[in-house]
Structures are given as C-alpha cells and as structure tokens.
XYZ file of C-alpha atoms in Angstrom:
686
model
C -27.759 87.345 -13.512
C -29.027 84.849 -16.065
C -26.398 82.283 -17.172
C -25.727 81.764 -20.866
C -27.666 78.963 -22.577
C -24.607 76.806 -23.114
C -23.794 76.908 -19.403
C -27.351 75.972 -18.515
C -27.303 73.082 -21.013
C -23.956 71.895 -19.701
C -25.207 72.003 -16.105
C -28.391 70.181 -17.068
C -26.360 67.557 -18.897
C -24.062 67.123 -15.954
C -27.023 66.755 -13.601
C -28.670 64.286 -15.943
C -25.405 62.349 -16.170
C -25.113 62.277 -12.405
C -28.697 61.120 -12.050
C -28.209 58.563 -14.811
C -24.982 57.319 -13.260
C -26.595 57.177 -9.848
C -29.558 55.317 -11.240
C -27.317 52.924 -13.123
C -25.238 52.393 -10.017
C -28.340 51.724 -7.953
C -29.647 49.364 -10.628
C -26.338 47.514 -10.767
C -26.297 47.243 -6.974
C -29.818 45.842 -7.039
C -28.962 43.354 -9.755
C -25.882 42.183 -7.877
C -27.759 41.892 -4.588
C -30.547 39.876 -6.169
C -28.269 37.619 -8.211
C -29.335 33.957 -8.135
C -26.976 31.291 -6.751
C -23.998 30.225 -8.809
C -25.060 27.847 -11.586
C -24.345 24.133 -11.385
C -23.840 22.429 -14.732
C -23.923 18.742 -15.614
C -20.553 17.289 -16.578
C -19.594 14.018 -18.207
C -18.753 11.407 -15.523
C -15.068 10.522 -15.590
C -13.190 7.426 -14.489
C -9.545 8.184 -13.728
C -6.438 6.144 -13.082
C -4.601 6.110 -9.765
C -2.795 9.380 -10.616
C -5.887 11.226 -11.850
C -5.321 10.640 -15.578
C -8.411 10.076 -17.713
C -9.201 6.473 -18.559
C -12.700 7.012 -19.825
C -15.495 9.580 -19.815
C -19.192 8.917 -20.331
C -21.420 11.160 -22.438
C -24.338 12.995 -20.831
C -27.802 11.516 -21.216
C -28.460 13.706 -24.276
C -25.259 12.476 -25.959
C -23.122 15.559 -25.377
C -19.494 15.403 -24.275
C -18.781 18.006 -21.599
C -15.700 17.369 -19.466
C -14.664 19.276 -16.371
C -11.801 21.640 -17.382
C -10.725 21.919 -13.764
C -9.351 18.379 -13.797
C -6.426 19.360 -15.996
C -4.209 22.402 -16.249
C -5.391 23.932 -19.510
C -2.585 25.349 -21.665
C -1.818 28.862 -20.404
C -1.140 30.269 -23.852
C -4.519 29.076 -25.120
C -6.233 30.964 -22.270
C -4.192 34.088 -23.000
C -5.113 33.906 -26.704
C -8.781 33.382 -25.849
C -8.921 36.463 -23.614
C -6.903 38.568 -26.071
C -9.193 37.634 -28.962
C -12.611 37.556 -27.287
C -12.444 39.977 -24.346
C -9.275 42.017 -23.797
C -10.672 43.761 -20.702
C -12.094 40.577 -19.182
C -10.245 41.034 -15.911
C -11.254 44.722 -15.586
C -14.996 44.890 -16.330
C -17.902 43.713 -14.199
C -19.595 41.546 -16.769
C -20.367 44.215 -19.394
C -17.620 46.151 -21.152
C -18.981 49.708 -21.845
C -16.255 50.393 -24.392
C -17.114 47.233 -26.309
C -20.821 48.145 -26.237
C -20.111 51.664 -27.563
C -17.855 50.202 -30.262
C -20.539 47.739 -31.321
C -23.149 50.535 -31.442
C -20.946 52.815 -33.542
C -20.177 49.949 -35.962
C -23.887 49.216 -36.356
C -24.642 52.907 -37.105
C -21.700 53.185 -39.496
C -22.402 49.983 -41.449
C -26.156 49.813 -41.114
C -25.905 46.281 -39.685
C -24.547 44.447 -36.651
C -20.816 43.984 -37.113
C -19.966 42.811 -33.568
C -22.149 42.242 -30.557
C -19.826 43.645 -27.950
C -20.215 40.436 -25.932
C -17.775 39.774 -23.138
C -16.743 36.286 -22.131
C -19.102 36.614 -19.165
C -21.975 37.506 -21.497
C -21.129 34.514 -23.658
C -21.265 32.294 -20.571
C -24.674 33.793 -19.729
C -25.867 32.937 -23.233
C -24.492 29.403 -22.997
C -26.279 28.869 -19.688
C -29.579 30.231 -21.037
C -29.599 30.326 -24.861
C -31.450 33.368 -26.203
C -34.123 33.338 -28.873
C -33.157 35.635 -31.703
C -30.919 38.736 -31.637
C -33.160 41.431 -30.181
C -32.270 44.333 -27.908
C -34.393 42.762 -25.170
C -32.458 39.501 -25.423
C -29.172 41.412 -25.369
C -30.241 43.371 -22.312
C -31.245 40.159 -20.504
C -27.855 38.709 -21.397
C -26.087 41.759 -19.913
C -28.136 41.482 -16.725
C -27.266 37.799 -16.337
C -23.588 38.579 -16.917
C -23.649 41.138 -14.101
C -25.316 38.572 -11.847
C -22.632 36.015 -12.674
C -19.876 38.486 -11.818
C -21.577 39.088 -8.446
C -21.490 35.385 -7.557
C -18.372 34.043 -9.249
C -14.708 34.882 -9.529
C -13.101 35.536 -12.895
C -11.464 32.099 -12.767
C -14.816 30.430 -12.132
C -16.444 32.332 -15.011
C -13.589 31.384 -17.314
C -13.921 27.727 -16.271
C -17.614 27.845 -17.156
C -16.705 29.058 -20.632
C -14.053 26.365 -20.953
C -16.696 23.765 -20.030
C -19.655 25.057 -22.084
C -18.248 26.578 -25.278
C -19.451 24.664 -28.377
C -16.870 23.097 -30.678
C -19.018 21.328 -33.241
C -21.347 18.367 -33.109
C -21.848 17.112 -29.571
C -18.582 18.584 -28.291
C -18.753 21.136 -25.504
C -15.797 22.528 -23.653
C -12.127 22.740 -24.439
C -11.257 19.285 -23.048
C -13.772 17.431 -25.193
C -12.651 19.485 -28.209
C -8.948 18.864 -27.633
C -9.506 15.118 -27.155
C -11.726 14.888 -30.237
C -9.716 17.060 -32.636
C -6.155 16.444 -31.395
C -6.405 13.199 -29.406
C -4.928 14.702 -26.250
C -5.754 16.695 -23.154
C -5.361 20.488 -23.573
C -2.422 20.661 -21.169
C 0.101 21.537 -23.856
C -1.153 22.763 -27.218
C 0.735 23.943 -30.246
C 0.118 27.525 -31.369
C -1.967 26.285 -34.318
C -4.053 24.013 -32.075
C -4.687 26.773 -29.549
C -5.721 29.230 -32.286
C -8.152 26.701 -33.785
C -9.776 26.115 -30.398
C -10.171 29.874 -29.943
C -11.851 30.194 -33.358
C -14.280 27.259 -33.353
C -16.894 28.411 -30.762
C -17.851 31.492 -32.834
C -19.316 29.278 -35.597
C -18.854 25.686 -34.420
C -20.805 23.980 -37.202
C -19.670 26.190 -40.093
C -16.043 25.711 -39.030
C -16.017 22.012 -38.111
C -12.573 20.789 -39.178
C -13.834 17.409 -40.399
C -16.536 18.975 -42.596
C -15.284 22.462 -43.444
C -11.469 22.369 -43.183
C -10.966 25.498 -45.315
C -13.325 27.558 -43.147
C -11.591 26.208 -40.035
C -8.166 27.145 -41.402
C -9.356 30.649 -42.366
C -10.821 31.258 -38.898
C -7.673 29.938 -37.234
C -5.468 32.224 -39.304
C -7.686 35.191 -38.402
C -7.088 34.475 -34.730
C -3.349 34.201 -35.352
C -3.283 37.539 -37.164
C -5.228 39.457 -34.519
C -3.568 37.930 -31.475
C -0.137 38.087 -33.087
C -0.446 41.857 -33.251
C -0.836 41.852 -29.467
C 2.696 40.466 -29.142
C 1.889 37.011 -27.722
C 4.187 35.344 -30.272
C 6.557 36.226 -33.059
C 6.048 36.397 -36.824
C 8.095 33.275 -37.494
C 6.024 31.222 -35.047
C 2.841 32.572 -36.618
C 3.935 31.554 -40.100
C 4.811 28.076 -38.876
C 1.368 27.758 -37.227
C -0.389 28.807 -40.447
C 1.237 25.872 -42.264
C -0.069 23.320 -39.742
C -2.617 20.847 -41.097
C -6.240 20.972 -39.969
C -7.425 17.676 -38.408
C -9.440 15.720 -40.951
C -11.461 13.575 -38.552
C -12.553 13.327 -34.964
C -10.605 11.011 -32.719
C -12.492 8.586 -30.507
C -12.897 9.588 -26.893
C -10.510 7.724 -24.564
C -11.808 4.303 -23.537
C -8.975 2.610 -21.692
C -9.781 -0.317 -19.388
C -13.227 -0.503 -20.977
C -14.650 -3.237 -18.758
C -13.155 -1.930 -15.517
C -14.381 1.610 -16.168
C -17.829 0.373 -17.208
C -18.098 -1.598 -13.973
C -17.046 1.421 -11.929
C -19.573 3.675 -13.686
C -22.309 1.098 -13.213
C -21.548 0.899 -9.493
C -21.513 4.691 -9.026
C -23.494 6.193 -11.907
C -23.896 9.569 -10.199
C -20.237 10.098 -9.337
C -18.715 13.015 -11.296
C -15.338 11.297 -11.085
C -13.842 8.225 -9.504
C -10.342 6.797 -9.316
C -9.370 3.237 -10.043
C -6.158 1.574 -8.898
C -5.220 1.090 -12.561
C -1.987 2.719 -13.691
C -2.375 4.272 -17.148
C 1.345 3.737 -17.800
C 0.747 -0.030 -17.532
C -2.776 -0.242 -18.920
C -2.088 1.531 -22.226
C 0.952 -0.588 -23.278
C -0.846 -3.820 -22.402
C -3.874 -2.800 -24.473
C -1.570 -1.940 -27.371
C 0.135 -5.335 -27.025
C -3.265 -7.061 -27.044
C -4.285 -5.264 -30.247
C -1.022 -6.220 -31.938
C -0.958 -9.879 -30.966
C -4.607 -10.899 -31.123
C -4.451 -11.024 -34.919
C -1.897 -13.840 -34.723
C -3.930 -16.006 -32.339
C -6.478 -17.322 -34.807
C -10.125 -16.819 -35.628
C -12.319 -16.169 -32.597
C -9.391 -16.375 -30.138
C -9.023 -13.638 -27.548
C -6.763 -12.866 -24.609
C -6.666 -11.112 -21.274
C -4.169 -9.520 -18.871
C -4.429 -8.731 -15.165
C -1.578 -7.042 -13.309
C -1.630 -6.830 -9.506
C 0.517 -5.027 -6.960
C 1.861 -7.764 -4.679
C 1.983 -5.748 -1.473
C -1.523 -4.242 -1.642
C -3.597 -6.355 -4.015
C -4.459 -3.309 -6.111
C -5.245 -4.105 -9.752
C -2.753 -2.056 -11.798
C -3.988 -3.148 -15.232
C -6.908 -5.134 -16.549
C -7.290 -5.967 -20.247
C -10.111 -8.097 -21.614
C -9.695 -8.698 -25.317
C -8.282 -6.300 -27.872
C -11.461 -4.401 -28.743
C -14.650 -4.219 -26.639
C -16.633 -3.659 -29.861
C -15.308 -6.781 -31.610
C -18.289 -9.141 -31.593
C -16.317 -11.899 -33.355
C -14.180 -12.283 -30.221
C -16.934 -11.481 -27.694
C -15.347 -8.135 -26.930
C -18.265 -7.102 -24.708
C -17.566 -9.997 -22.298
C -15.227 -9.325 -19.390
C -12.862 -12.257 -19.793
C -10.821 -11.345 -16.718
C -13.772 -12.462 -14.565
C -14.910 -15.446 -16.602
C -14.627 -18.883 -14.971
C -12.168 -21.090 -16.832
C -10.185 -24.253 -16.159
C -6.730 -23.296 -14.804
C -4.818 -26.280 -16.148
C -1.553 -26.692 -14.242
C -1.472 -23.204 -12.748
C -2.689 -24.447 -9.329
C 0.195 -26.914 -8.996
C 2.499 -24.478 -7.143
C 0.006 -24.322 -4.271
C 0.107 -28.120 -3.931
C 3.890 -27.954 -3.655
C 3.659 -25.001 -1.301
C 1.437 -26.895 1.111
C 3.776 -29.894 0.922
C 6.694 -27.598 1.816
C 4.645 -26.096 4.612
C 3.678 -29.515 5.997
C 7.324 -30.492 6.027
C 6.844 -33.527 3.805
C 8.892 -32.135 0.931
C 11.620 -29.638 0.093
C 12.579 -28.307 -3.360
C 15.547 -30.705 -3.358
C 13.566 -33.711 -2.133
C 13.613 -36.563 -4.641
C 10.278 -37.793 -5.908
C 9.253 -40.443 -8.414
C 7.659 -39.576 -11.732
C 6.378 -43.006 -12.672
C 2.993 -44.486 -13.547
C 0.753 -44.599 -10.488
C -2.901 -45.305 -9.867
C -5.291 -43.884 -7.275
C -8.218 -46.237 -7.455
C -9.706 -45.711 -10.910
C -7.764 -42.470 -11.406
C -4.452 -42.739 -13.255
C -2.772 -39.356 -13.847
C -0.463 -38.970 -16.818
C 1.965 -36.267 -17.837
C 1.058 -33.897 -20.653
C 3.512 -35.541 -23.063
C 2.658 -39.029 -21.753
C 6.334 -39.560 -20.917
C 7.847 -40.131 -17.465
C 11.075 -38.693 -16.065
C 11.796 -41.247 -13.361
C 13.428 -39.869 -10.225
C 13.500 -36.067 -10.159
C 13.748 -33.374 -7.541
C 10.574 -31.660 -6.413
C 11.992 -28.449 -7.915
C 12.343 -30.115 -11.320
C 8.904 -31.660 -11.060
C 7.403 -28.195 -10.554
C 9.493 -26.506 -13.236
C 8.644 -29.229 -15.772
C 4.991 -29.203 -14.646
C 4.918 -32.963 -14.230
C 1.450 -34.257 -13.418
C 2.236 -37.444 -11.498
C 4.370 -35.859 -8.726
C 1.795 -33.083 -8.345
C -1.054 -35.559 -7.862
C 1.031 -37.662 -5.480
C 1.714 -34.596 -3.349
C -1.925 -33.508 -3.584
C -2.944 -36.908 -2.228
C -0.573 -36.251 0.648
C -1.757 -32.738 1.501
C -5.418 -33.404 0.677
C -7.585 -31.915 -2.110
C -10.120 -30.528 0.354
C -7.358 -28.844 2.328
C -6.015 -27.288 -0.884
C -9.427 -25.915 -1.817
C -10.020 -24.660 1.724
C -6.614 -23.004 1.832
C -7.175 -21.150 -1.439
C -10.636 -20.073 -0.368
C -9.214 -19.012 2.988
C -6.850 -16.776 1.033
C -9.892 -15.032 -0.404
C -10.051 -16.768 -3.810
C -12.846 -19.279 -4.235
C -12.789 -22.207 -6.616
C -15.880 -23.212 -8.574
C -16.688 -26.914 -8.805
C -19.474 -28.554 -10.800
C -22.722 -28.787 -8.794
C -22.673 -31.596 -6.267
C -18.947 -32.318 -6.557
C -16.305 -32.099 -3.847
C -12.601 -31.392 -4.397
C -10.755 -34.435 -5.685
C -7.333 -35.164 -7.095
C -8.325 -33.695 -10.455
C -8.347 -30.250 -8.823
C -4.581 -30.116 -9.090
C -4.685 -30.572 -12.879
C -7.379 -28.010 -13.639
C -10.610 -29.757 -12.678
C -12.049 -26.590 -11.156
C -13.111 -23.095 -12.269
C -11.058 -19.955 -11.560
C -10.920 -16.436 -12.985
C -7.929 -14.645 -14.458
C -8.009 -11.945 -11.797
C -8.363 -14.582 -9.065
C -5.315 -16.431 -10.361
C -3.345 -13.184 -10.423
C -4.297 -12.581 -6.798
C -3.197 -16.055 -5.753
C 0.237 -15.708 -7.342
C 0.611 -12.226 -5.871
C 0.207 -13.970 -2.507
C 3.182 -16.226 -3.291
C 5.253 -13.202 -4.311
C 4.205 -11.406 -1.110
C 5.674 -14.027 1.193
C 2.482 -16.086 1.371
C 0.254 -13.183 2.431
C -2.594 -12.633 -0.040
C -4.637 -9.446 -0.200
C -8.174 -9.063 -1.442
C -8.002 -7.591 -4.938
C -8.780 -3.872 -4.897
C -10.058 -2.201 -8.057
C -10.325 1.340 -6.667
C -7.817 3.926 -5.578
C -10.460 6.181 -4.023
C -11.928 4.672 -0.922
C -9.696 1.610 -1.058
C -9.655 -0.304 2.201
C -6.603 0.289 4.355
C -7.650 -2.308 6.937
C -6.931 -5.340 4.765
C -3.967 -6.913 6.498
C -3.998 -9.883 4.148
C -4.779 -13.540 4.617
C -2.169 -16.220 5.133
C -2.103 -18.319 1.983
C 1.215 -20.076 2.581
C 4.023 -19.800 5.083
C 6.895 -17.424 4.253
C 9.278 -20.384 3.882
C 6.984 -22.300 1.539
C 6.373 -19.164 -0.550
C 10.095 -18.487 -0.825
C 10.749 -22.063 -1.935
C 8.078 -21.681 -4.614
C 9.352 -18.323 -5.847
C 12.901 -19.618 -6.169
C 11.771 -22.739 -8.009
C 9.496 -20.844 -10.402
C 12.238 -18.307 -11.119
C 14.277 -21.188 -12.531
C 11.584 -22.371 -14.941
C 13.018 -22.408 -18.486
C 11.745 -19.331 -20.368
C 9.938 -19.527 -23.710
C 11.893 -19.286 -26.946
C 13.749 -15.974 -27.462
C 12.945 -14.751 -23.932
C 15.409 -13.915 -21.162
C 15.096 -16.193 -18.155
C 15.718 -15.508 -14.492
C 13.973 -12.125 -14.529
C 10.570 -13.290 -13.326
C 9.163 -16.370 -11.621
C 6.405 -17.911 -13.713
C 4.161 -20.890 -14.340
C 2.145 -21.920 -17.377
C -0.942 -24.050 -17.755
C -3.141 -25.617 -20.407
C -6.676 -26.757 -19.730
C -8.138 -30.033 -20.905
C -8.918 -30.087 -24.621
C -6.750 -27.029 -25.437
C -9.458 -24.597 -24.329
C -7.356 -22.293 -22.158
C -3.702 -21.293 -22.232
C -2.298 -19.574 -19.136
C 0.897 -17.925 -17.937
C 1.339 -16.191 -14.594
C 4.569 -14.467 -13.604
C 5.807 -12.181 -10.872
C 8.786 -10.245 -9.649
C 9.242 -8.662 -6.218
C 6.578 -5.983 -6.837
C 4.065 -7.062 -9.455
C 2.221 -10.114 -10.717
C 0.903 -10.461 -14.265
C -1.560 -13.146 -15.343
C -2.215 -13.924 -19.021
C -5.043 -15.962 -20.546
C -5.516 -16.981 -24.194
C -8.490 -18.873 -25.600
C -11.883 -18.659 -27.215
C -14.519 -16.829 -25.152
C -17.105 -19.456 -26.159
C -14.970 -22.245 -24.669
C -14.363 -24.044 -27.955
C -11.039 -25.940 -28.268
C -8.100 -24.447 -30.135
C -6.073 -27.484 -31.259
C -2.409 -27.261 -30.322
C -2.792 -24.163 -28.124
C -0.716 -24.600 -24.962
C 0.294 -22.165 -22.265
C 4.010 -22.299 -22.903
C 3.655 -21.368 -26.575
C 0.558 -19.152 -26.606
C 0.554 -17.361 -23.233
C 4.138 -17.415 -21.913
C 5.599 -15.348 -24.797
C 2.918 -12.727 -24.142
C 3.834 -12.713 -20.455
C 7.514 -12.049 -21.138
C 6.796 -9.547 -23.897
C 4.441 -7.679 -21.581
C 7.123 -7.277 -18.918
C 9.536 -6.076 -21.593
C 6.962 -3.724 -23.159
C 6.231 -2.081 -19.814
C 9.905 -1.183 -19.481
C 9.959 -2.133 -15.808
C 13.192 -3.195 -14.215
C 12.340 -6.529 -12.568
C 12.234 -6.111 -8.795
C 14.226 -8.792 -6.953
C 12.360 -11.508 -5.113
C 12.455 -11.403 -1.333
C 15.368 -12.781 0.712
C 15.248 -16.186 2.353
C 13.070 -16.083 5.493
C 14.125 -17.530 8.819
C 13.927 -21.310 8.793
C 14.450 -21.803 5.073
C 16.848 -24.619 4.264
C 19.135 -23.806 1.352
C 21.256 -26.721 0.318
C 21.602 -29.836 -1.784
C 19.593 -33.005 -1.394
C 22.260 -34.655 0.740
C 22.188 -31.693 3.150
C 18.536 -32.272 4.033
C 17.319 -34.195 7.083
C 16.960 -37.893 6.139
C 13.118 -37.846 5.961
C 13.248 -34.946 3.476
C 15.755 -36.473 1.095
C 13.207 -38.660 -0.683
C 9.438 -38.465 -0.689
C 7.875 -41.518 1.095
C 8.446 -45.018 -0.135
C 4.727 -45.548 -0.583
C 4.277 -43.159 -3.507
C 0.604 -42.507 -4.018
C -0.236 -43.140 -0.352
C -1.617 -40.294 1.656
C -0.929 -38.651 4.958
C -1.483 -40.959 7.853
C -1.179 -44.094 5.676
C 1.123 -47.020 6.503
C 0.033 -46.779 10.135
C 1.533 -43.383 11.051
C -0.959 -41.222 12.947
C -0.793 -38.418 15.487
C -2.848 -39.638 18.424
C -2.406 -36.558 20.608
C -3.107 -33.697 20.244
C -6.080 -34.305 17.926
C -6.696 -32.174 14.857
C -8.448 -28.915 15.745
C -7.485 -29.067 19.427
C -7.372 -25.927 21.568
C -4.356 -26.171 23.909
C -3.212 -23.959 26.742
C 0.491 -23.541 27.445
C 1.951 -23.580 30.926
C 4.817 -21.082 30.878
C 7.445 -22.382 28.437
C 6.881 -26.065 29.172
C 6.954 -28.371 26.111
C 3.707 -30.032 25.122
C 3.112 -33.753 24.840
C 2.972 -35.415 21.433
C 1.994 -39.022 20.865
C 2.065 -40.932 17.588
C 0.852 -44.365 16.599
C 2.601 -46.482 13.984
C 5.374 -45.390 11.664
C 9.064 -46.226 11.677
C 11.421 -44.234 13.896
C 13.270 -42.053 14.263
C 10.596 -39.344 13.948
C 11.012 -35.731 12.884
C 8.685 -33.099 14.323
C 7.977 -29.877 12.412
C 6.148 -26.855 13.762
C 4.749 -24.680 10.971
C 7.139 -26.396 8.572
C 10.259 -25.835 10.685
C 12.121 -28.608 12.587
C 11.400 -28.625 16.307
C 14.098 -29.301 18.873
C 12.549 -32.430 20.356
C 13.792 -35.891 21.215
C 13.560 -38.664 18.635
C 12.566 -42.281 18.942
C 9.658 -43.946 20.661
C 6.062 -42.891 20.384
C 5.922 -40.448 23.313
C 7.438 -37.154 22.124
C 7.320 -33.546 23.167
C 7.361 -30.322 21.172
C 7.806 -26.622 21.777
C 5.165 -24.212 20.382
C 6.540 -21.042 18.827
C 3.938 -18.827 20.482
C 0.227 -18.256 20.824
C -1.996 -18.585 17.789
C -2.767 -21.176 15.153
C -0.085 -23.791 14.514
C 0.363 -26.733 12.173
C 2.169 -29.698 13.693
C 3.681 -32.389 11.450
C 5.395 -35.662 12.287
C 7.469 -37.579 9.709
C 8.877 -41.059 10.112
C 12.078 -42.510 8.679
C 10.235 -43.900 5.649
C 8.915 -40.479 4.674
C 5.321 -40.971 5.831
C 3.760 -38.145 7.766
C 0.689 -36.886 9.547
C -0.328 -33.338 10.409
C -2.792 -31.616 12.717
C -3.858 -27.987 13.067
C -3.999 -26.571 16.587
C -4.690 -23.388 18.466
C -2.276 -22.429 21.238
C -3.379 -20.054 24.000
C-alpha cells in the first residue's frame, strides 16, 4: 500500500535530519578531537608587593596593557552582568549557541541586514585570538569552528578568563584589569553598578565609546546595558536609576607605578618573569610616597629626598622611595637616590660608641671630656664650635658631640670600625688610595641610604645585622645574620638614642634615632627605629651641590617622625636588657668605667698598657674548665678584665692574671687599668 505524500515527505525529512544530525555530530567530534593545544597569550609583566598587591605593571613590547585577570578576584556582579548581556546560555552551549544563530539569521532576513551576529563569548574569544578579515560567512564559520575547539580544550572559567584578559577597552587597553585601572584607578575587585555596566559595554565598540573622547556614547551604551540586564532581575529599579546618574570618567588614570626604582630593578633583573614579588609592603610604600610628594615642594629648588624602611628581624626592605616623581628631571627623578653614595655626617657615630661599649672602655654613664683636643694635625670641632666640658657618654651621643666621638674612635681604631661595618655586610667607600682615619667617624666616607638603614636595623636587632633583601619570592632563608655589635652594646645604644631630644612639635621616646649633616650642608640624614622597623631618611641635592643651612635635625628628622606617624604604626617596644648589661648611675659603675681615661686623645695600648699574652689573633685551646693565662705590660693597677664586654671573675693586681673564657668561638678580651687605659685582643677559643 503506497503511503500518502505527506507521510513520505515527513519520513524523508526525518531521515535527512537524522543524517544531518549524525553528520554534524561526527563533524563536531572530529573538530573537538583535532583541536589545537590551549592558547598561551602574552601578558604584561607585573611586580607585586609582599602580599601580592600590584606595585607596577609593564606594557607589552607593542605598547599594549594586558594584565592577568587571574591575579585578582574580579567583581562577581560584573561577571554576571557580562554573561547576562553577551551570552545568557554561556554555561550550557559548546561554543556555538544554535538558538542565538537562528535568532541572528531571522533578524537578518526580517530587516534585510545584520542586526546581531549571534556570537557567544567563546566565539568572541576566538575572534580576539585570531582577528577575522571582514564579516563574511566563511569568516563566521571559521570563528564557530575555533570556538568549538576552544571548548574542547578549556573549561568555561578558562574561556571567561581569556575574554577578561583580551577584550578591548579603547586605546591600548586590553582586559578588564587594565580597563578598571585606567578608567577607575582601581583593581576590578569591587565595582559599582555603573562601573560594571560601563565595562560590559565598552568592548562592543571600544573606540567609539571611549569615555575620555566620547562620554555621551559611553553613557548611552552603559545605560543600554543597565536596561537589558536590569530586566533579568540582577538589581532593582532604584539601584539602576542611581547608576544612570553616575558620572562617566573624563580621563584615563595613570597605571600604578609604586616603588618605581625598585620595580624597575626587579624587572630588569628578570625581564621574562610574568610576575615577581618584592618584600615591599604597599601599606607602607604608598603613604611614604605621598609624604614625599607633599614635602618635596618645601625643600627648595633641586632638592630631593629618599626613604628606606627595613624589617629589623629579617633585613627585608619594606619601603623604598627615591624622590617624589621619577619623571621629574629637575630633581633627577630617574636616579635611584637610595643607592647613591653620600657622606653620612654623624650617623656613623653610634657604631663608634657601640664598639667602645663592647670593648669595655666606656658605658653610657661614663664621664668623658668635651674639650679642645688635637690628634697630630687633626683638630676635631663640634658642629656649633662650642664645647660642653664634662658630659656622660650618653649625653655626648645624644648631642652628637664631635670631640668625644673622635676620642673614642681613636681608642677603638678607625680601621677596626670600618672592618666591623664591612663584616656586618655594609661596605664603606673611601677615596682611592685612602685608608680609614679619624675623619671616618664624622662622615669622611661614602655610604648609601639603604646601607645605613641596614646598619641601624642591626642595632635594633640586638647587634645582629641581616643582608638587605629586596624580594619576597625566593628570599634567602639561610641568612642567619652577621654580628655587628654585641647584644649589650646594642642595647646601650638603643636606650641612649631613644632619649635623643625629638625635633620641634614631635613626640619623643617613641623611636630611637640619630641625625647627621655632611660637610658643606650637602646631605641631611635621620635614621630611627623601634622594636620592629628601621626607617632611614635622606634630604639633599642629587647633584651634590650644597644647600646652605640644611641640617639633619631640621630637614630630615621632622620627616622621620612624620613618616612614623603617617604610617599609623604603634611603635614596637625596644628589646629588654640582655644578660650582662649594667643599668645604673655613674657612681654605680666599676672605677675604671666611671671616667674615660685621663689621657684623652690617647689610643688603646698607649701610656704603656699592653696585653703581652695572648697575642691578638691567637688560636687557643682550653683544657677542661681551667682558666687561661693573661699577662699585661705597663699600666696602673688594679686591672679589670672584660670578656666580650662583660667583667670576668679574675684576680686583680700584678701583671700575671688569669681569665675564664665563656665558651668556644671567637672572643674579644679587654684589660683596663685604674687610669682608664685599655688594650684589647681578639682570640679564637677551641
């Protein structure tokens, strides 16, 4: 029996549909199986702070900004609006949305022109990866094929991240992070409804809708997004009306460039790294840069400034500011002033006192003379050319008196001071052919701002200095520190510096600090620390020209105190007194420590006092707990013996003494006579 025509046509149609579906399925399977590997796109290198926050990004070689969206949590509502507006069935289709294609075809037939392309987000990603030439059916088909291939290799989240990285937003901006930073000055973690709607609208016509050039077109496109997405129930009518009244940004913001010199150095060292972390803390770096911009205008023509903040316990550089603007040629903004060699003025004096404390020839309460004195042809004078007479060592340090510092430097030895600082990992730069002399203590040497910060961090850290570490990723964990000063000497210094009178209108007692002024008013310094952090400040002209009247106490110290206040950090207490520290008045000290030697200006070993045995540099072996022999020549008894700055329980009188080592390792042995003269030797005990 012959079937009716309509039945035969229906059967034929069904068979054709089955064959077509089967063929399409086979074609799709073949496309998916032959899909190329997942694409790898170039992204702008990023330098981050210790917590992963963006300090600075670098444009691609062609000048485009394209930041990795995976480094931040992009605002969830923006993503929801994007999917609702561009591709409602994004999470259901396999790269091509048949319903969207049919809708686009019907609209073209109805209107006689292309109304919508039916592109999914995946198809848009395919087009961004391989831009098509023209709007032909062949190009559209190739775009669909590539979208199917992408779906075969990538998850929906990965495809969405590609869109968030590649979508154009006008000019050289690609990706939602670059757009949010440029148009709103912030990462797209939390966007207002108006901001999110604008970012959804811009990629459709990025140049025609650029907010800085076509604000009316941008506003119209934004409002269109709000109207369509609002009907989907993502937000209420009142919120939509409020968003419509929001202003369109009138100009692009500059890309973040915090810690310009530190980030440039990091990028230069690892140019191929997609991201790298510095030890810098954005919460400290940003306020210090703002402070620099505010205060540099008051410093005078051509004068600049720098800050370096260091973590005492690790040596990590928490903030580094060189100048107020790296693009300011009038103040040599391109020069990294934190690493420039400058004269430190009086800022090295504490290390002279620290070595004197360590050698046992002085104590903070020891009396010392501040009177005219001559060392051969060298005659040191105080900054104000006045003399204080008899003062305590603590007062001499707090008042930054030059004569007592030079007298003590003569006692401890300029070469020893230089060697000790270099042994702590911070080298000093002398003019070619010169050796350390007494002028070292008053600034006759070159140091850097970051080096000075590291030295003072060693004082704050109980005398243990760490190599400065600029990076948080790959930072060395094996750096156990180098002994700069003994714990007792460091504690004496910290307590004395904490009592230094603060600058005008500043609160004292919160930080320990020291100021300095180089010869000819070329450099003004202030370095301060609490129990956790050290901050070093420099003010001066980058070209080294004098600035008449500029001194550390008036130019740098106020910046130091204001910086600590601006950071909003509660000052961490300094460490407790270590074992062996002597806390008391001058009369409570052992007689040799009550007054520095009668022969002011004479050095160690002068006036006949000399340790004959053991010799300096000796390598001694202990026999059980037996005391070791000690012989001195000259001097006036009774004698006091100190081991690593602490009194040793030995007999007094005569020239044949004994002493008890405190254990194996390197030891400094000091003998003082009743007149205050002393001699010291360094030994190794096995």
